[in-house]
Amino acid sequence: MLTYSFENIGKESIYEYLYKCIKKDIIEGRLVKGEHLPSKRTLAVNLGISTITVENSYGQLMSEGYIYSVPKKGYYVSDISGVARRLDINRIYHQTGQILEAFHLQHGLSL
């Protein structure tokens, strides 16, 4: 069962903190491809939080490709090799844009 402590989350929302914890567990291999995740209700009861909070966290993870759902079966960890590549490409694209912007500003060029 997934267990996380919400004692020291600071200003972060519970949904966002839970989303980041599960995402980290997937990226670091503690949750592996094809692993069945707890139902929204089971996880909410286990953690003492709202089912809506778990639903929002799972929804964010699904939208980013970290998990997927099978109707009437539940949520499962995705193969994240493609997700990691997409995130790397997005990060490189963003960093390249920042470098180009700095270059243009430094040399008095317009974008």
Short mmCIF file of C-alpha atoms in Angstrom, two decimals:
data_model
loop_
_atom_site.label_atom_id
_atom_site.label_comp_id
_atom_site.label_asym_id
_atom_site.label_seq_id
_atom_site.Cartn_x
_atom_site.Cartn_y
_atom_site.Cartn_z
CA MET A 1 0.00 0.00 0.00
CA LEU A 2 1.23 3.48 -0.81
CA THR A 3 1.93 5.49 2.32
CA TYR A 4 2.91 9.14 2.47
CA SER A 5 3.11 11.63 5.31
CA PHE A 6 1.36 14.98 4.87
CA GLU A 7 2.84 16.58 7.98
CA ASN A 8 5.47 18.80 6.34
CA ILE A 9 4.07 19.69 2.94
CA GLY A 10 4.27 23.44 3.49
CA LYS A 11 2.09 25.55 1.21
CA GLU A 12 1.65 22.80 -1.36
CA SER A 13 -1.85 21.37 -1.75
CA ILE A 14 -2.40 17.77 -0.66
CA TYR A 15 -3.35 16.82 -4.22
CA GLU A 16 -0.14 18.30 -5.61
CA TYR A 17 2.00 16.69 -2.90
CA LEU A 18 0.42 13.26 -3.47
CA TYR A 19 0.84 13.62 -7.24
CA LYS A 20 4.55 14.45 -6.81
CA CYS A 21 5.11 11.58 -4.36
CA ILE A 22 3.57 8.99 -6.69
CA LYS A 23 5.36 10.47 -9.71
CA LYS A 24 8.68 10.28 -7.83
CA ASP A 25 8.01 6.65 -6.87
CA ILE A 26 7.37 5.82 -10.53
CA ILE A 27 10.44 7.66 -11.83
CA GLU A 28 12.68 6.12 -9.16
CA GLY A 29 11.34 2.62 -9.86
CA ARG A 30 9.55 1.98 -6.56
CA LEU A 31 6.39 1.62 -8.64
CA VAL A 32 7.00 -0.35 -11.82
CA LYS A 33 5.38 -0.68 -15.23
CA GLY A 34 2.10 -2.57 -15.02
CA GLU A 35 1.84 -2.36 -11.23
CA HIS A 36 -1.74 -2.03 -10.00
CA LEU A 37 -2.33 1.08 -7.90
CA PRO A 38 -4.81 1.21 -5.03
CA SER A 39 -8.33 2.32 -5.87
CA LYS A 40 -9.10 5.97 -5.23
CA ARG A 41 -11.26 5.08 -2.23
CA THR A 42 -8.76 2.62 -0.72
CA LEU A 43 -5.86 5.07 -1.02
CA ALA A 44 -7.95 7.94 0.35
CA VAL A 45 -9.01 5.91 3.40
CA ASN A 46 -5.45 4.64 3.97
CA LEU A 47 -4.01 8.17 3.83
CA GLY A 48 -6.92 9.87 5.63
CA ILE A 49 -7.64 12.23 2.74
CA SER A 50 -10.52 12.91 0.37
CA THR A 51 -11.28 10.61 -2.55
CA ILE A 52 -11.46 13.75 -4.71
CA THR A 53 -7.86 14.55 -3.76
CA VAL A 54 -6.71 11.11 -4.91
CA GLU A 55 -8.83 11.43 -8.06
CA ASN A 56 -7.17 14.77 -8.89
CA SER A 57 -3.68 13.34 -8.30
CA TYR A 58 -4.40 10.27 -10.43
CA GLY A 59 -5.90 12.52 -13.12
CA GLN A 60 -2.74 14.61 -13.30
CA LEU A 61 -0.57 11.49 -13.46
CA MET A 62 -2.77 10.11 -16.26
CA SER A 63 -2.61 13.35 -18.24
CA GLU A 64 1.19 13.21 -18.11
CA GLY A 65 1.35 9.54 -19.05
CA TYR A 66 2.64 8.12 -15.76
CA ILE A 67 -0.41 5.96 -15.12
CA TYR A 68 -3.38 4.67 -17.10
CA SER A 69 -6.76 3.28 -16.17
CA VAL A 70 -8.60 0.18 -17.27
CA PRO A 71 -12.37 0.54 -16.86
CA LYS A 72 -13.68 -1.52 -13.94
CA LYS A 73 -10.13 -2.77 -13.22
CA GLY A 74 -8.32 0.25 -11.83
CA TYR A 75 -5.15 2.26 -12.29
CA TYR A 76 -1.80 0.94 -13.45
CA VAL A 77 1.71 2.32 -13.81
CA SER A 78 2.61 3.14 -17.42
CA ASP A 79 5.80 2.37 -19.28
CA ILE A 80 7.47 5.73 -18.68
CA SER A 81 10.38 5.38 -21.10
CA GLY A 82 8.46 7.51 -23.63
CA VAL A 83 7.34 9.97 -20.95
CA ALA A 84 10.94 10.53 -19.88
CA ARG A 85 11.98 11.24 -23.49
CA ARG A 86 9.13 13.74 -23.93
CA LEU A 87 10.03 15.48 -20.69
CA ASP A 88 13.71 15.67 -21.75
CA ILE A 89 12.73 17.14 -25.12
CA ASN A 90 10.45 19.72 -23.46
CA ARG A 91 13.17 20.65 -20.97
CA ILE A 92 15.79 21.03 -23.74
CA TYR A 93 13.37 23.10 -25.83
CA HIS A 94 12.64 25.39 -22.87
CA GLN A 95 16.33 25.77 -21.99
CA THR A 96 17.22 26.50 -25.62
CA GLY A 97 14.59 29.24 -25.72
CA GLN A 98 16.02 30.80 -22.58
CA ILE A 99 19.55 30.70 -24.01
CA LEU A 100 18.43 32.29 -27.28
CA GLU A 101 16.51 34.99 -25.44
CA ALA A 102 19.55 35.81 -23.27
CA PHE A 103 21.77 35.93 -26.36
CA HIS A 104 19.42 38.30 -28.15
CA LEU A 105 19.17 40.56 -25.11
CA GLN A 106 22.91 40.57 -24.57
CA HIS A 107 23.58 41.55 -28.19
CA GLY A 108 20.72 44.02 -28.54
CA LEU A 109 18.86 41.87 -31.07
CA SER A 110 15.10 41.59 -31.31
CA LEU A 111 13.37 38.24 -31.12
#
